[in-house]
Coordinates of C-alpha atoms in Angstrom, one line a residue:
M1 CA 340.3 -228.2 -13.8
G2 CA 342.7 -226.2 -11.8
P3 CA 345.6 -226.1 -9.9
A4 CA 344.3 -227.6 -6.9
A5 CA 342.6 -230.5 -8.0
S6 CA 346.0 -231.5 -9.9
I7 CA 347.5 -231.5 -6.9
S8 CA 344.1 -233.4 -5.0
L9 CA 343.9 -236.0 -7.2
S10 CA 347.1 -236.5 -7.9
G11 CA 347.8 -237.1 -4.1
A12 CA 344.6 -239.0 -4.3
F13 CA 346.9 -241.0 -6.6
A14 CA 350.0 -241.2 -4.4
A15 CA 348.0 -242.5 -1.2
G16 CA 346.3 -245.7 -3.8
N17 CA 350.4 -246.5 -4.8
R18 CA 350.9 -246.2 -1.2
L19 CA 348.1 -248.5 0.4
G20 CA 349.3 -251.5 -3.0
I21 CA 353.0 -251.3 -2.0
S22 CA 352.5 -251.1 1.3
A23 CA 349.4 -254.4 0.3
Q24 CA 352.0 -256.3 -1.3
N25 CA 354.6 -255.9 1.0
V26 CA 351.9 -257.3 3.9
A27 CA 350.8 -260.2 1.4
N28 CA 353.8 -261.6 0.7
A29 CA 355.0 -261.0 3.9
R30 CA 355.8 -264.6 4.8
S31 CA 356.8 -266.2 1.4
I32 CA 360.2 -267.3 2.4
G33 CA 363.5 -268.3 0.2
A34 CA 367.5 -268.9 -0.1
R35 CA 369.3 -266.9 1.7
P36 CA 371.8 -264.5 -0.6
G37 CA 374.5 -266.6 -1.9
V38 CA 372.3 -270.3 -0.8
E39 CA 371.4 -272.0 -4.0
G40 CA 367.0 -271.5 -4.3
Q41 CA 364.9 -269.2 -5.2
L42 CA 365.1 -265.5 -2.7
P43 CA 362.0 -264.9 -1.3
Y44 CA 360.1 -261.0 -1.8
Q45 CA 362.2 -257.9 -2.1
P46 CA 359.3 -255.7 0.5
Q47 CA 359.8 -251.9 -1.2
A48 CA 358.8 -248.9 0.6
P49 CA 356.8 -246.1 -1.1
A50 CA 358.8 -242.7 -1.3
Q51 CA 356.8 -239.9 -2.4
Q52 CA 357.8 -236.5 -4.9
A53 CA 356.5 -233.4 -5.4
V54 CA 356.3 -233.6 -9.2
A55 CA 357.1 -229.6 -10.4
G56 CA 356.2 -228.0 -14.2
P57 CA 358.5 -226.5 -16.6
D58 CA 358.4 -223.2 -14.6
G59 CA 359.0 -224.7 -11.7
Q60 CA 355.7 -224.3 -10.0
G61 CA 354.2 -227.2 -7.8
L62 CA 352.3 -229.4 -10.4
G63 CA 351.0 -232.4 -7.2
T64 CA 352.9 -234.9 -6.1
R65 CA 354.1 -239.0 -7.6
V66 CA 355.1 -242.2 -5.5
V67 CA 358.6 -245.1 -6.1
A68 CA 358.7 -248.0 -4.9
R69 CA 362.0 -247.9 -3.0
P70 CA 363.5 -251.7 -2.1
V71 CA 363.3 -251.7 1.6
T72 CA 367.3 -252.5 3.2
P73 CA 368.3 -254.5 3.9
P74 CA 365.3 -256.8 2.6
F75 CA 366.1 -259.9 4.3
L76 CA 365.9 -261.6 7.5
A77 CA 367.2 -265.2 8.6
E78 CA 364.7 -267.4 10.0
F79 CA 365.2 -270.7 11.4
Q80 CA 363.1 -272.7 9.7
P81 CA 365.2 -276.8 9.6
D82 CA 362.1 -278.3 7.6
S83 CA 362.2 -275.5 4.8
P84 CA 363.4 -276.7 1.5
S85 CA 364.5 -273.8 1.2
A86 CA 366.9 -273.7 4.4
D87 CA 370.4 -274.0 4.9
A88 CA 373.0 -276.6 6.8
E89 CA 372.4 -274.3 9.5
G90 CA 368.8 -274.4 8.6
L91 CA 368.5 -270.3 8.6
V92 CA 366.0 -269.5 5.4
A93 CA 365.7 -265.9 4.0
A94 CA 362.0 -263.9 5.1
P95 CA 361.1 -260.5 3.5
N96 CA 361.8 -257.3 5.9
V97 CA 358.4 -256.5 6.2
D98 CA 356.6 -254.4 10.2
L99 CA 353.6 -255.4 9.4
A100 CA 353.0 -253.2 12.4
G101 CA 354.3 -250.2 10.0
E102 CA 352.6 -251.7 6.9
R103 CA 349.4 -250.2 9.3
V104 CA 350.0 -248.2 10.3
E105 CA 351.6 -246.9 6.6
Q106 CA 347.8 -248.1 5.0
L107 CA 345.6 -245.8 7.4
G108 CA 348.5 -242.6 6.5
S109 CA 347.2 -243.8 3.4
L110 CA 343.8 -244.5 3.5
R111 CA 343.7 -240.9 5.9
S112 CA 345.5 -239.1 2.6
Y113 CA 343.0 -239.9 0.4
Q114 CA 340.5 -239.5 2.1
A115 CA 342.2 -235.7 3.3
N116 CA 342.6 -235.3 -1.3
L117 CA 339.1 -236.2 -2.2
A118 CA 337.7 -233.7 1.0
V119 CA 339.8 -230.6 -1.6
L120 CA 337.9 -231.5 -4.7
R121 CA 335.1 -231.6 -2.8
A122 CA 335.6 -228.5 -2.0
Q123 CA 336.6 -227.5 -4.6
G124 CA 333.2 -228.0 -6.8
K125 CA 331.9 -226.7 -4.5
M126 CA 333.5 -223.4 -5.2
E127 CA 332.9 -223.4 -8.5
R128 CA 330.4 -224.2 -8.0
E129 CA 328.9 -221.0 -5.5
A130 CA 331.2 -219.3 -8.1
M131 CA 329.0 -219.4 -11.0
D132 CA 325.6 -218.8 -8.8
I133 CA 326.8 -215.7 -7.9
L134 CA 327.9 -214.7 -11.8
A135 CA 324.5 -216.0 -13.0

């Protein structure tokens, strides 16, 4: 496998990881809990994907990877006085998830995945054509 293929594969895997992190955020967006400092279970803490370059021992680029970093602030106060997690003021903690932003992240992940697969297909085609020329 050539460097273009390994870089494209790492980009495709990174795009999949970005999509997975965003999907977790969306799935847990309404999981309320107790506010920090109040007894009870905290809600889901959303994560933000951070893409990083991966370099080999010689400093040459080998691809990319994604790490999940906590969103700050992790929680927003919501008024839900009937919730068992509510404090004396009727407030609960809700994950700080921006659904519109998550949709944009998901679309960007999809396009990144598609672009990386297109590079893989193009490299395969070039290798086949080079073999035809040499044959």
